[in-house]
PDB file of C-alpha atoms in Angstrom:
ATOM      1  CA  MET A 251     164.381 137.528 105.431  1.00 68.00           C
ATOM      2  CA  ALA A 252     162.122 138.522 108.303  1.00 88.00           C
ATOM      3  CA  ASN A 253     162.508 137.188 111.820  1.00 91.00           C
ATOM      4  CA  GLN A 254     160.735 133.877 112.320  1.00 96.00           C
ATOM      5  CA  LYS A 255     159.553 132.952 115.812  1.00 96.00           C
ATOM      6  CA  THR A 256     159.029 129.382 116.937  1.00 98.00           C
ATOM      7  CA  ILE A 257     157.609 128.524 120.345  1.00 98.00           C
ATOM      8  CA  ILE A 258     159.960 126.163 122.174  1.00 97.00           C
ATOM      9  CA  ASP A 259     157.999 125.842 125.413  1.00 98.00           C
ATOM     10  CA  GLN A 260     155.028 127.306 127.309  1.00 98.00           C
ATOM     11  CA  TRP A 261     154.287 126.623 130.944  1.00 98.00           C
ATOM     12  CA  SER A 262     152.819 128.174 134.072  1.00 97.00           C
ATOM     13  CA  VAL A 263     153.093 127.900 137.831  1.00 98.00           C
ATOM     14  CA  LYS A 264     149.817 128.305 139.701  1.00 97.00           C
ATOM     15  CA  ASP A 265     149.438 130.154 142.985  1.00 96.00           C
ATOM     16  CA  LEU A 266     146.735 128.496 145.078  1.00 96.00           C
ATOM     17  CA  GLU A 267     146.640 131.497 147.450  1.00 94.00           C
ATOM     18  CA  ASP A 268     144.750 133.663 144.953  1.00 94.00           C
ATOM     19  CA  ASN A 269     144.265 131.329 141.948  1.00 95.00           C
ATOM     20  CA  THR A 270     146.687 133.279 139.705  1.00 94.00           C
ATOM     21  CA  SER A 271     149.549 131.917 137.620  1.00 96.00           C
ATOM     22  CA  ILE A 272     152.949 133.041 136.449  1.00 96.00           C
ATOM     23  CA  ASN A 273     153.137 132.135 132.755  1.00 97.00           C
ATOM     24  CA  VAL A 274     156.346 131.583 130.793  1.00 98.00           C
ATOM     25  CA  THR A 275     156.782 131.409 127.002  1.00 98.00           C
ATOM     26  CA  VAL A 276     160.119 130.544 125.387  1.00 98.00           C
ATOM     27  CA  GLU A 277     160.642 131.340 121.692  1.00 98.00           C
ATOM     28  CA  HIS A 278     163.449 130.688 119.232  1.00 98.00           C
ATOM     29  CA  ASN A 279     164.024 133.679 116.927  1.00 97.00           C
ATOM     30  CA  THR A 280     165.986 133.586 113.682  1.00 96.00           C
ATOM     31  CA  GLU A 281     167.072 137.239 114.029  1.00 95.00           C
ATOM     32  CA  LEU A 282     167.780 138.965 117.346  1.00 94.00           C
ATOM     33  CA  GLY A 283     169.972 141.874 118.360  1.00 90.00           C
ATOM     34  CA  ASN A 284     171.848 144.330 116.160  1.00 89.00           C
ATOM     35  CA  ALA A 285     173.591 141.560 114.235  1.00 89.00           C
ATOM     36  CA  GLY A 286     170.324 139.779 113.405  1.00 91.00           C
ATOM     37  CA  LEU A 287     171.554 136.393 114.629  1.00 94.00           C
ATOM     38  CA  PRO A 288     169.535 133.484 116.068  1.00 96.00           C
ATOM     39  CA  GLY A 289     168.711 133.456 119.769  1.00 97.00           C
ATOM     40  CA  ILE A 290     165.907 132.887 122.232  1.00 98.00           C
ATOM     41  CA  GLN A 291     163.478 135.149 124.050  1.00 98.00           C
ATOM     42  CA  ILE A 292     161.734 134.288 127.287  1.00 98.00           C
ATOM     43  CA  LEU A 293     158.504 136.086 128.172  1.00 97.00           C
ATOM     44  CA  GLY A 294     157.376 136.136 131.787  1.00 96.00           C
ATOM     45  CA  MET A 295     155.414 138.695 133.816  1.00 91.00           C
ATOM     46  CA  GLY A 296     154.994 140.807 130.662  1.00 90.00           C
ATOM     47  CA  GLN A 297     158.739 141.252 130.139  1.00 94.00           C
ATOM     48  CA  PHE A 298     160.936 139.792 127.387  1.00 96.00           C
ATOM     49  CA  VAL A 299     164.444 138.614 128.246  1.00 98.00           C
ATOM     50  CA  THR A 300     166.502 138.282 125.074  1.00 97.00           C
ATOM     51  CA  PHE A 301     169.429 135.875 124.856  1.00 98.00           C
ATOM     52  CA  GLU A 302     171.337 136.970 121.727  1.00 97.00           C
ATOM     53  CA  PRO A 303     175.097 136.706 121.068  1.00 96.00           C
ATOM     54  CA  ALA A 304     176.161 140.279 121.936  1.00 96.00           C
ATOM     55  CA  ILE A 305     174.521 140.527 125.369  1.00 97.00           C
ATOM     56  CA  VAL A 306     175.254 136.889 126.215  1.00 97.00           C
ATOM     57  CA  ALA A 307     178.944 137.533 125.521  1.00 97.00           C
ATOM     58  CA  GLN A 308     178.854 140.357 128.096  1.00 97.00           C
ATOM     59  CA  TRP A 309     177.028 138.197 130.641  1.00 97.00           C
ATOM     60  CA  ALA A 310     179.451 135.290 130.074  1.00 97.00           C
ATOM     61  CA  TYR A 311     182.397 137.666 130.592  1.00 97.00           C
ATOM     62  CA  LYS A 312     180.889 138.924 133.871  1.00 97.00           C
ATOM     63  CA  ALA A 313     180.212 135.338 134.986  1.00 97.00           C
ATOM     64  CA  GLY A 314     183.865 134.486 134.268  1.00 95.00           C
ATOM     65  CA  LYS A 315     185.070 137.443 136.332  1.00 96.00           C
ATOM     66  CA  LEU A 316     182.888 136.272 139.227  1.00 96.00           C
ATOM     67  CA  GLY A 317     183.888 132.629 138.736  1.00 95.00           C
ATOM     68  CA  THR A 318     180.276 131.464 138.783  1.00 95.00           C
ATOM     69  CA  ASP A 319     178.534 128.607 136.979  1.00 94.00           C
ATOM     70  CA  GLU A 320     175.214 130.462 137.146  1.00 96.00           C
ATOM     71  CA  TYR A 321     175.061 134.187 136.316  1.00 98.00           C
ATOM     72  CA  PHE A 322     171.946 135.777 137.883  1.00 98.00           C
ATOM     73  CA  LEU A 323     170.310 138.408 135.665  1.00 98.00           C
ATOM     74  CA  GLU A 324     169.102 140.572 138.525  1.00 96.00           C
ATOM     75  CA  GLU A 325     168.004 143.504 136.342  1.00 95.00           C
ATOM     76  CA  LYS A 326     165.785 141.188 134.253  1.00 96.00           C
ATOM     77  CA  SER A 327     164.283 139.211 137.141  1.00 96.00           C
ATOM     78  CA  TRP A 328     161.267 140.001 139.304  1.00 95.00           C
ATOM     79  CA  ALA A 329     160.722 139.151 142.953  1.00 92.00           C
ATOM     80  CA  ARG A 330     157.962 140.328 145.238  1.00 87.00           C
ATOM     81  CA  ASN A 331     159.654 138.459 148.087  1.00 87.00           C
ATOM     82  CA  GLU A 332     161.393 135.109 148.629  1.00 88.00           C
ATOM     83  CA  GLU A 333     158.094 133.271 148.123  1.00 92.00           C
ATOM     84  CA  GLU A 334     157.089 134.789 144.786  1.00 95.00           C
ATOM     85  CA  TYR A 335     159.482 135.382 141.890  1.00 96.00           C
ATOM     86  CA  ILE A 336     160.643 134.774 138.346  1.00 97.00           C
ATOM     87  CA  LYS A 337     164.437 134.664 138.058  1.00 97.00           C
ATOM     88  CA  TYR A 338     166.616 134.474 134.955  1.00 98.00           C
ATOM     89  CA  TYR A 339     170.156 133.133 134.682  1.00 98.00           C
ATOM     90  CA  LEU A 340     172.843 132.495 132.090  1.00 98.00           C
ATOM     91  CA  LEU A 341     174.651 129.187 132.468  1.00 98.00           C
ATOM     92  CA  PRO A 342     178.063 129.784 130.870  1.00 96.00           C
ATOM     93  CA  GLY A 343     180.025 126.916 129.432  1.00 91.00           C
ATOM     94  CA  SER A 344     179.421 124.672 126.489  1.00 93.00           C
ATOM     95  CA  PRO A 345     176.676 124.553 125.541  1.00 96.00           C
ATOM     96  CA  LEU A 346     175.432 127.927 126.779  1.00 97.00           C
ATOM     97  CA  LYS A 347     172.042 127.769 128.468  1.00 98.00           C
ATOM     98  CA  ALA A 348     169.350 130.120 129.672  1.00 98.00           C
ATOM     99  CA  ARG A 349     167.663 129.230 132.956  1.00 98.00           C
ATOM    100  CA  VAL A 350     164.329 130.459 134.247  1.00 98.00           C
ATOM    101  CA  SER A 351     163.084 129.743 137.758  1.00 98.00           C
ATOM    102  CA  VAL A 352     159.525 130.501 138.911  1.00 98.00           C
ATOM    103  CA  LYS A 353     157.992 130.284 142.370  1.00 97.00           C
ATOM    104  CA  THR A 354     154.586 131.257 143.686  1.00 96.00           C
ATOM    105  CA  ARG A 355     153.522 131.448 147.319  1.00 96.00           C
ATOM    106  CA  SER A 356     151.995 127.968 147.207  1.00 96.00           C
ATOM    107  CA  SER A 357     154.446 126.189 144.886  1.00 96.00           C
ATOM    108  CA  ARG A 358     157.932 124.836 144.977  1.00 96.00           C
ATOM    109  CA  PRO A 359     160.381 126.508 142.594  1.00 97.00           C
ATOM    110  CA  VAL A 360     160.039 125.276 139.011  1.00 98.00           C
ATOM    111  CA  THR A 361     163.279 125.616 137.031  1.00 98.00           C
ATOM    112  CA  LYS A 362     163.880 124.910 133.349  1.00 98.00           C
ATOM    113  CA  ASP A 363     167.003 125.264 131.200  1.00 98.00           C
ATOM    114  CA  TYR A 364     167.138 126.047 127.476  1.00 98.00           C
ATOM    115  CA  GLU A 365     170.173 125.534 125.255  1.00 98.00           C
ATOM    116  CA  LEU A 366     171.164 128.634 123.313  1.00 98.00           C
ATOM    117  CA  PRO A 367     171.609 128.257 119.518  1.00 96.00           C
ATOM    118  CA  PHE A 368     175.088 129.818 119.519  1.00 96.00           C
ATOM    119  CA  GLU A 369     178.454 129.917 121.278  1.00 94.00           C
ATOM    120  CA  VAL A 370     180.425 133.001 122.366  1.00 90.00           C
TER     121      VAL A 370
END
């Protein structure tokens, strides 16, 4: 069976400085990663961040070693400066969650969490 994508959420944060927006799309996928298991992908700033069981297990392990409730995915995030960014996090625990936080120069941070369709 081929991967089936379902849009979970779409939203944007407008920057009144130059009338641009940072757009975010969150999709549920029936087959992600090498094992072809369900997960979610978040698209922002032209980059996909994939939350599938194998990589999430690694991130959850690293979060446990650091003793944090919010594991920052620095290599997946983008920040021009402290006033303009899109940041991704894994929230370990049960249920596992993906977090995305967006800020433009003229906005407050907008943060949304998405429950992952699996446990590790």
